[in-house]
CSV table of C-alpha atoms in Angstrom, one decimal:
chain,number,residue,atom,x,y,z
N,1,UNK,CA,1.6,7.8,-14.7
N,2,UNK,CA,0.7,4.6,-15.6
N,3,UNK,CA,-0.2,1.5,-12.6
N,4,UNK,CA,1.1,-1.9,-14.2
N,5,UNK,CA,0.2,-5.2,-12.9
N,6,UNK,CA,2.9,-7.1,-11.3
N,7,UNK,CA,3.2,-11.1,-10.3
N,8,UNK,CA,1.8,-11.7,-7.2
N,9,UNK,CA,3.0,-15.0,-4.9
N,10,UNK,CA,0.8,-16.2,-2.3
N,11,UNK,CA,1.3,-18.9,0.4
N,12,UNK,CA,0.6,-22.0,-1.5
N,13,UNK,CA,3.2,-21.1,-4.0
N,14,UNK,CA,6.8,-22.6,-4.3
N,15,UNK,CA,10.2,-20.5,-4.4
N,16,UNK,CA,10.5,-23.0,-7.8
N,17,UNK,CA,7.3,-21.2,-9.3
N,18,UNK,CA,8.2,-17.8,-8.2
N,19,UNK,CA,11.1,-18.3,-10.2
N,20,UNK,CA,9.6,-19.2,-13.3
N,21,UNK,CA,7.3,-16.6,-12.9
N,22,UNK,CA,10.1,-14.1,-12.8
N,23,UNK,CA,12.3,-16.1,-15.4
N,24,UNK,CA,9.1,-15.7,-18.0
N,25,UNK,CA,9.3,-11.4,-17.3
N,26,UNK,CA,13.0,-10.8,-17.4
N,27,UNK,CA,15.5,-10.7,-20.3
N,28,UNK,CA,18.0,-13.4,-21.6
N,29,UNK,CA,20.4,-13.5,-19.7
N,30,UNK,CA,24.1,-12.5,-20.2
N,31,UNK,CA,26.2,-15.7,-19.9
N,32,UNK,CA,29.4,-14.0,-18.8
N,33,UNK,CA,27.0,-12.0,-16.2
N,34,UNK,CA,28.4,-12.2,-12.9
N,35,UNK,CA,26.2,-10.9,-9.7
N,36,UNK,CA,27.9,-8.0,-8.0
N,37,UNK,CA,29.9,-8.1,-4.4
N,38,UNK,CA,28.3,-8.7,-1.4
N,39,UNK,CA,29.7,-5.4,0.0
N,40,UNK,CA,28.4,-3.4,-3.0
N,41,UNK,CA,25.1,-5.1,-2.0
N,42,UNK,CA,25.3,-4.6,1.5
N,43,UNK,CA,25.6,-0.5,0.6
N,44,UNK,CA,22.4,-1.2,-1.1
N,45,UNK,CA,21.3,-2.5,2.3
N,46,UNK,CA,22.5,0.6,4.2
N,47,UNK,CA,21.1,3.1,2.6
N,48,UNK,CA,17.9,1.2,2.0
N,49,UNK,CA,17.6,1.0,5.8
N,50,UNK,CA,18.2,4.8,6.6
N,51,UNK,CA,15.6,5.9,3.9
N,52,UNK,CA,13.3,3.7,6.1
N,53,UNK,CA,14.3,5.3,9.3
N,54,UNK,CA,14.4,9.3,7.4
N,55,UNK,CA,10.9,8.4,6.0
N,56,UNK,CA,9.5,6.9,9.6
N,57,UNK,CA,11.1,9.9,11.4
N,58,UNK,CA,9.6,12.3,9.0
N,59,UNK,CA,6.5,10.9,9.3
N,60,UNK,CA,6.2,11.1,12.9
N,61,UNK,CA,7.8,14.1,13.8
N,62,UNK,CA,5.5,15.9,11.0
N,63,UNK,CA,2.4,14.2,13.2
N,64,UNK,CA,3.9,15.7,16.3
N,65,UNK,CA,4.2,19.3,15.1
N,66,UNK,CA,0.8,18.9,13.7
N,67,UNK,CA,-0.8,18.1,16.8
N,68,UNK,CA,1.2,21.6,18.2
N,69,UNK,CA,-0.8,23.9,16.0
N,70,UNK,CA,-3.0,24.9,19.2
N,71,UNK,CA,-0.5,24.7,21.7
N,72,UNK,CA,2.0,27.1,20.5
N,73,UNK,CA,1.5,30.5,19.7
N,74,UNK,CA,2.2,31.3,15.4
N,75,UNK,CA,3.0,27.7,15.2
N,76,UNK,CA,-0.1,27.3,12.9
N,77,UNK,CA,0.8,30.9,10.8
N,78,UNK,CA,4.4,29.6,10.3
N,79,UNK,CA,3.4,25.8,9.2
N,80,UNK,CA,1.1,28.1,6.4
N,81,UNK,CA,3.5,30.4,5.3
N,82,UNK,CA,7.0,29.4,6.1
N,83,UNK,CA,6.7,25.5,5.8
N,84,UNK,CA,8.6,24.9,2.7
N,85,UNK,CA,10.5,21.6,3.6
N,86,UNK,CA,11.3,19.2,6.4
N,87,UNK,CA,15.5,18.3,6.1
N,88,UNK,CA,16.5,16.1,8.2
N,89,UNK,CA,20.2,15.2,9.9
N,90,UNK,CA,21.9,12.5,12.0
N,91,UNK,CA,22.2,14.1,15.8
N,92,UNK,CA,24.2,11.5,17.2
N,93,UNK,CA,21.6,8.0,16.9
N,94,UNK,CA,18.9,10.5,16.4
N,95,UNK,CA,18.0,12.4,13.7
N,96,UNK,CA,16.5,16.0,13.9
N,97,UNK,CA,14.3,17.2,11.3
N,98,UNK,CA,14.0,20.9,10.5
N,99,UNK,CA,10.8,22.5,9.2
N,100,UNK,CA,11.7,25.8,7.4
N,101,UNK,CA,12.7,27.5,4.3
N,102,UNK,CA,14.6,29.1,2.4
N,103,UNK,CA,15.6,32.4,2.6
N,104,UNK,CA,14.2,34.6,-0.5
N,105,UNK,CA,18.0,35.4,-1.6
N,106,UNK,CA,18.8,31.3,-0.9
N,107,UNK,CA,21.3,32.3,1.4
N,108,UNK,CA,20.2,30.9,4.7
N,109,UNK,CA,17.8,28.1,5.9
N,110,UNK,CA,15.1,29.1,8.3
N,111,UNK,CA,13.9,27.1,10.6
N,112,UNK,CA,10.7,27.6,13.2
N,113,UNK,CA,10.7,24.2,14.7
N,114,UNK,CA,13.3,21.0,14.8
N,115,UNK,CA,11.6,18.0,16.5
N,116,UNK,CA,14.2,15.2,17.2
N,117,UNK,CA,13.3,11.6,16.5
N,118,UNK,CA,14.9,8.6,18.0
N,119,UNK,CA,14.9,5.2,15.5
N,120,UNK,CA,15.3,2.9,18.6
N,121,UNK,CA,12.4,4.2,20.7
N,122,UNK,CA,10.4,5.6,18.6
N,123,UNK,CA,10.1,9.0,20.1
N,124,UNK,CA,9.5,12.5,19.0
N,125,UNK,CA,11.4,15.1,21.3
N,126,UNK,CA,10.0,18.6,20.6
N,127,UNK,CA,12.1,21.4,21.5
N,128,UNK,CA,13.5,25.0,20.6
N,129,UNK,CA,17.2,26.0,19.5
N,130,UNK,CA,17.8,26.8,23.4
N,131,UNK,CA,16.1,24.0,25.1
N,132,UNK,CA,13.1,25.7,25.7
N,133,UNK,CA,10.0,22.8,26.5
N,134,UNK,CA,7.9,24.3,23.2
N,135,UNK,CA,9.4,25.0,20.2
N,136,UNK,CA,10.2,28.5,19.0
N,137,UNK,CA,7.1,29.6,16.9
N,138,UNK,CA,10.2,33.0,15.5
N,139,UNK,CA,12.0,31.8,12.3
N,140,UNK,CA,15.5,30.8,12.9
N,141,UNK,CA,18.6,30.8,10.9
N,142,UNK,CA,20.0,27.0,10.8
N,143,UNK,CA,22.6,27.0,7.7
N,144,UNK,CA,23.5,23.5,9.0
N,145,UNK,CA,20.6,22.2,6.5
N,146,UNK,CA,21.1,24.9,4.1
N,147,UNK,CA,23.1,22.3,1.5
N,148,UNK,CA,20.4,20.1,1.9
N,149,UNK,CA,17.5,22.9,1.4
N,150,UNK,CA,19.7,23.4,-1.9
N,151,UNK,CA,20.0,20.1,-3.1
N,152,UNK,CA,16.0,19.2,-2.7
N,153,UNK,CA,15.2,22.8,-4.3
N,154,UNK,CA,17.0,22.0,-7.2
N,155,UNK,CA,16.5,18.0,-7.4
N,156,UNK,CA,12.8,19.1,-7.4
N,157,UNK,CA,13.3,21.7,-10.6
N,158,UNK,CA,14.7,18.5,-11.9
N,159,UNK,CA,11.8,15.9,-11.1
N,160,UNK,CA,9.1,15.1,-13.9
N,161,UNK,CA,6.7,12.8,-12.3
N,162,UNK,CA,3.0,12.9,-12.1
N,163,UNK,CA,0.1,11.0,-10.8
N,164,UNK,CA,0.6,10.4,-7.4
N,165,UNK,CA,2.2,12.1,-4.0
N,166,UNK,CA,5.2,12.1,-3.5
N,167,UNK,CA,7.6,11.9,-0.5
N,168,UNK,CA,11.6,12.8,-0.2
N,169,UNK,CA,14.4,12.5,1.8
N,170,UNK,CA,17.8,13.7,1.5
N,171,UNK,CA,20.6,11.2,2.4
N,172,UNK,CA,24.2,11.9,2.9
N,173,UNK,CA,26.7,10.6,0.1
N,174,UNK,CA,30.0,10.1,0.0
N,175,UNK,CA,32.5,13.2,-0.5
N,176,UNK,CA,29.0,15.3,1.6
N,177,UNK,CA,27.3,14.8,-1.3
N,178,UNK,CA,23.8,14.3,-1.2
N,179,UNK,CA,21.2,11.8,-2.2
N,180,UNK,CA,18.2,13.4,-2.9
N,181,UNK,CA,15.0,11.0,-3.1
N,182,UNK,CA,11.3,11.0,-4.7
N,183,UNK,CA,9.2,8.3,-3.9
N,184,UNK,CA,5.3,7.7,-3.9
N,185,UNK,CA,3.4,7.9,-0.5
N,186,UNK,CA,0.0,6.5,0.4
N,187,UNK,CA,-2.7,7.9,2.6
N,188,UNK,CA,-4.5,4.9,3.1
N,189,UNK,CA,-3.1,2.3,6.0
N,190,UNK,CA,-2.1,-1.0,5.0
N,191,UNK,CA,-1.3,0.3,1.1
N,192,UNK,CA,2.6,0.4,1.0
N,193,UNK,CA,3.6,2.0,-2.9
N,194,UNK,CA,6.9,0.9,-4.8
N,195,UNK,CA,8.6,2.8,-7.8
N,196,UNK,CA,7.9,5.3,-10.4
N,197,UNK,CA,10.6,6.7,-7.6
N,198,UNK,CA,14.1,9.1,-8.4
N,199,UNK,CA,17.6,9.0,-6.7
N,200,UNK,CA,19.3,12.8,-7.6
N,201,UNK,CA,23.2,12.5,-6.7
N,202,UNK,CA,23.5,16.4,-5.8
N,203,UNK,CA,27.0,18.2,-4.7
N,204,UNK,CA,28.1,19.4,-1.2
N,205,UNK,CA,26.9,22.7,-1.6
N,206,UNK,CA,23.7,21.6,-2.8
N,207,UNK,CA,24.2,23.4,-6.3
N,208,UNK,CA,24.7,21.2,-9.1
N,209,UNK,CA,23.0,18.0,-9.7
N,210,UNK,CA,25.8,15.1,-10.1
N,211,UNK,CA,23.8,12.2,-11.3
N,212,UNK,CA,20.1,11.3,-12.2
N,213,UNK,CA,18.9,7.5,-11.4
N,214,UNK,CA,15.2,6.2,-12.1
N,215,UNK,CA,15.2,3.6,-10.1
N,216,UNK,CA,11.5,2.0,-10.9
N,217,UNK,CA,9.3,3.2,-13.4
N,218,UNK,CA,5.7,2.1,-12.9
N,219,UNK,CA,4.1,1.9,-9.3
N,220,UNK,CA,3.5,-1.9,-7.6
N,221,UNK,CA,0.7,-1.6,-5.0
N,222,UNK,CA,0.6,-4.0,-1.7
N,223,UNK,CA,-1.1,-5.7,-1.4
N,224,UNK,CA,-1.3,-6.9,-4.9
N,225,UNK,CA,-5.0,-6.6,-6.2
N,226,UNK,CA,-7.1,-9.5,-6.2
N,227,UNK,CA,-5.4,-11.4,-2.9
N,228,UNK,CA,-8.0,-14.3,-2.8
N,229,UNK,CA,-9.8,-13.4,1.4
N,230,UNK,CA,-8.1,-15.3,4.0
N,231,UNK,CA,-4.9,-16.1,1.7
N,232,UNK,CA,-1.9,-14.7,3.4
N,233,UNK,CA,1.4,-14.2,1.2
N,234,UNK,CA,4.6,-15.4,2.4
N,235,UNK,CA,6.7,-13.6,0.0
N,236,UNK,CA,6.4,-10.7,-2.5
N,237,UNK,CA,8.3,-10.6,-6.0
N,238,UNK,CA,8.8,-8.5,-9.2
N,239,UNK,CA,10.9,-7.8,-12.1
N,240,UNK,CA,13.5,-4.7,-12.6
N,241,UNK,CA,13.8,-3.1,-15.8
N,242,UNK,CA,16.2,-0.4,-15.3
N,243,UNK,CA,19.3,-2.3,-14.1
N,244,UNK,CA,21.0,-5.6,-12.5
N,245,UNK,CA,20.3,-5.0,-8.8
N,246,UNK,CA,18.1,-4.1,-6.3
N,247,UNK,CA,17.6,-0.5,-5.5
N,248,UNK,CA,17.7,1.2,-2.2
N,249,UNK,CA,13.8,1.7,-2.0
N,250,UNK,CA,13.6,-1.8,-2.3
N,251,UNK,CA,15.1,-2.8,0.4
N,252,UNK,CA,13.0,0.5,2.2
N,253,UNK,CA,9.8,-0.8,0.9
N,254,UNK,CA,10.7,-4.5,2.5
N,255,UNK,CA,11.7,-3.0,5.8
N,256,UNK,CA,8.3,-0.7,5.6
N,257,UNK,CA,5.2,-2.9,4.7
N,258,UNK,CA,3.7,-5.1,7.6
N,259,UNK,CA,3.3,-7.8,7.9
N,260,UNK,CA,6.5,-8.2,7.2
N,261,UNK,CA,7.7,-10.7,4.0
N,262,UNK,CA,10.8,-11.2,1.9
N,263,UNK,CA,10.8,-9.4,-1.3
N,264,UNK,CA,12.6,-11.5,-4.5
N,265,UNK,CA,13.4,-9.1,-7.2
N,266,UNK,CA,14.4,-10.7,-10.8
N,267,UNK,CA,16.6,-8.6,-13.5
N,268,UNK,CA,18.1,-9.5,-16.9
N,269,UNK,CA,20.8,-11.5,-15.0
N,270,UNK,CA,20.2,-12.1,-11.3
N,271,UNK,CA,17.8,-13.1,-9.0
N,272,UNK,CA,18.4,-11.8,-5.5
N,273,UNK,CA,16.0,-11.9,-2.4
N,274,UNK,CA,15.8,-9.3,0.3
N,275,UNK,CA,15.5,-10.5,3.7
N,276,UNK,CA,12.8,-8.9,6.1
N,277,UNK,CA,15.9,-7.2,7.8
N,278,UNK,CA,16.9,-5.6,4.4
N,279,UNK,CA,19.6,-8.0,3.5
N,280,UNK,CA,20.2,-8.7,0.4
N,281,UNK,CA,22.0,-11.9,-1.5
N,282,UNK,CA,22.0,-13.4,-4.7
N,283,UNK,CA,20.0,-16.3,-5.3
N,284,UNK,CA,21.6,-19.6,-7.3
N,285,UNK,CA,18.1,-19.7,-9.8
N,286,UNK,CA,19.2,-22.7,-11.5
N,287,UNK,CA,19.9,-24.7,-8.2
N,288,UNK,CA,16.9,-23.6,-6.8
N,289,UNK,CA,15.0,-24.7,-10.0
N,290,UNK,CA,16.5,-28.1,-9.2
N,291,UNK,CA,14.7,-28.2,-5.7
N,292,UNK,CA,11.9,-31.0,-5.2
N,293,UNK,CA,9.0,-29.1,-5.0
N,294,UNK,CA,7.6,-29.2,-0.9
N,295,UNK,CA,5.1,-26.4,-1.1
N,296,UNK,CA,4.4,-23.8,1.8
């Protein structure tokens, strides 16, 4: 997989030059284009923000089960030979993340521990199917994530993508479909990845994939390379390729970096900028162009 370089904005320059910079990168524009509705966009926004809060609650609950291996007897013999995938689930505000797999027939989900994470606090709760204080270190049939187990099994036969690790999620959809979601991960602190990422649109039972979407095709490091030291960016930007609106892991990748920054993103028609709360709007390019240049 190839790593392109992007445009890279720091402090000292102006919303008018980020624009340019963008303009020079993106396609003519359509002149009939028009930008879509601010509800479609909010959806944008939505799911955006509960990749963010799936990826942060897998993250930590996986560090929390890790840290169990010594604790809890055949905890570290199950995480080797029956830790196929974490599937998380809204439990009320929380969301609780099974770590199992599937059965050999693919007829039930088995599960040996579900830590519970909470987006407000932070929290991991770690417990077993009957309240126990540890979990269960037995495997467990829980066919509430079976669906889910289905529709990242097969989104996964699906997936051709090389060259870096990669994380998932699987989101509800409307009609209890799925969205099913590959992005790249980093190891190293402080290095937050965006696209060469995939959104599978995957039926109810899990079975038959609906809908393929590449939503980024190379892979736009941040901190861009070559940040003069000391310099401190006020705002990030690229270009999108694949279509005329922002993507759900961008608004994910805005609410995820630190410290946090607005994200403009320029296609064939639009420009739109995504607020450091994941909001999203349209910006007016032309009138902005027409701005008196005050610097930052």
């Amino acid at each position: 997989m190839q790593f392109n370089k992007r445009h890279r904005l720091w402090h000292h320059l102006t919303l008018a030059t980020l624009l340019v910079a963008l303009m020079q990168n993106a396609a003519p524009a359509a002149e009939d284009a028009k930008p879509p509705s601010q509800e479609y966009l909010d959806k944008i926004t939505e799911r955006g923000k509960q990749l963010f809060i799936y990826d942060e609650g897998a993250a930590r609950c996986t560090d929390a089960v890790m840290k169990l291996k010594k604790v809890v007897p055949n905890l570290a013999e199950n995480l080797e030979k029956n830790y196929q995938f974490y599937l998380g689930k809204k439990d009320g505000d929380r969301i609780k993340f099974a770590f199992g797999k599937l059965s050999q027939d693919e007829n039930n989900y088995l599960t040996f521990v579900e830590p519970i994470f909470d987006p407000v606090t932070k929290n991991v709760i770690l417990r077993g199917k009957a309240d126990e204080k540890l979990p269960t270190s037995k495997l467990e049939i829980d066919n509430d994530y079976l669906p889910l187990a289905r529709a990242l099994k097969n989104s996964i036969q699906k997936l051709k993508v090389g060259g870096s690790n990669y994380n998932y999620a699987v989101l509800p959809a409307d009609n209890g479909e799925h969205f099913v979601y590959f992005y790249p991960g980093s190891s190293k602190t402080g290095l937050y990845l965006l696209g060469a990422d995939m959104r599978f649109r995957v039926s109810a039972d899990g079975q038959q994939i609906l809908e393929t979407r590449r939503m980024h095709n190379s892979i736009l490091p941040y901190p861009r390379p070559g940040l003069p030291e000391g310099e401190i960016p006020v705002a990030s930007c690229h270009t999108a390729i694949m279509r005329d609106e922002p993507e759900d892991t961008d608004v994910m990748h805005v609410l995820m970096r630190s410290p946090k920054m607005p994200e403009y993103v320029g296609t064939k028609n639009q420009m739109y900028l995504i607020s450091v709360d994941g909001q999203i709007e349209t910006v007016d390019k032309d009138k902005i162009m027409k701005q008196p240049d005050k610097g930052h």
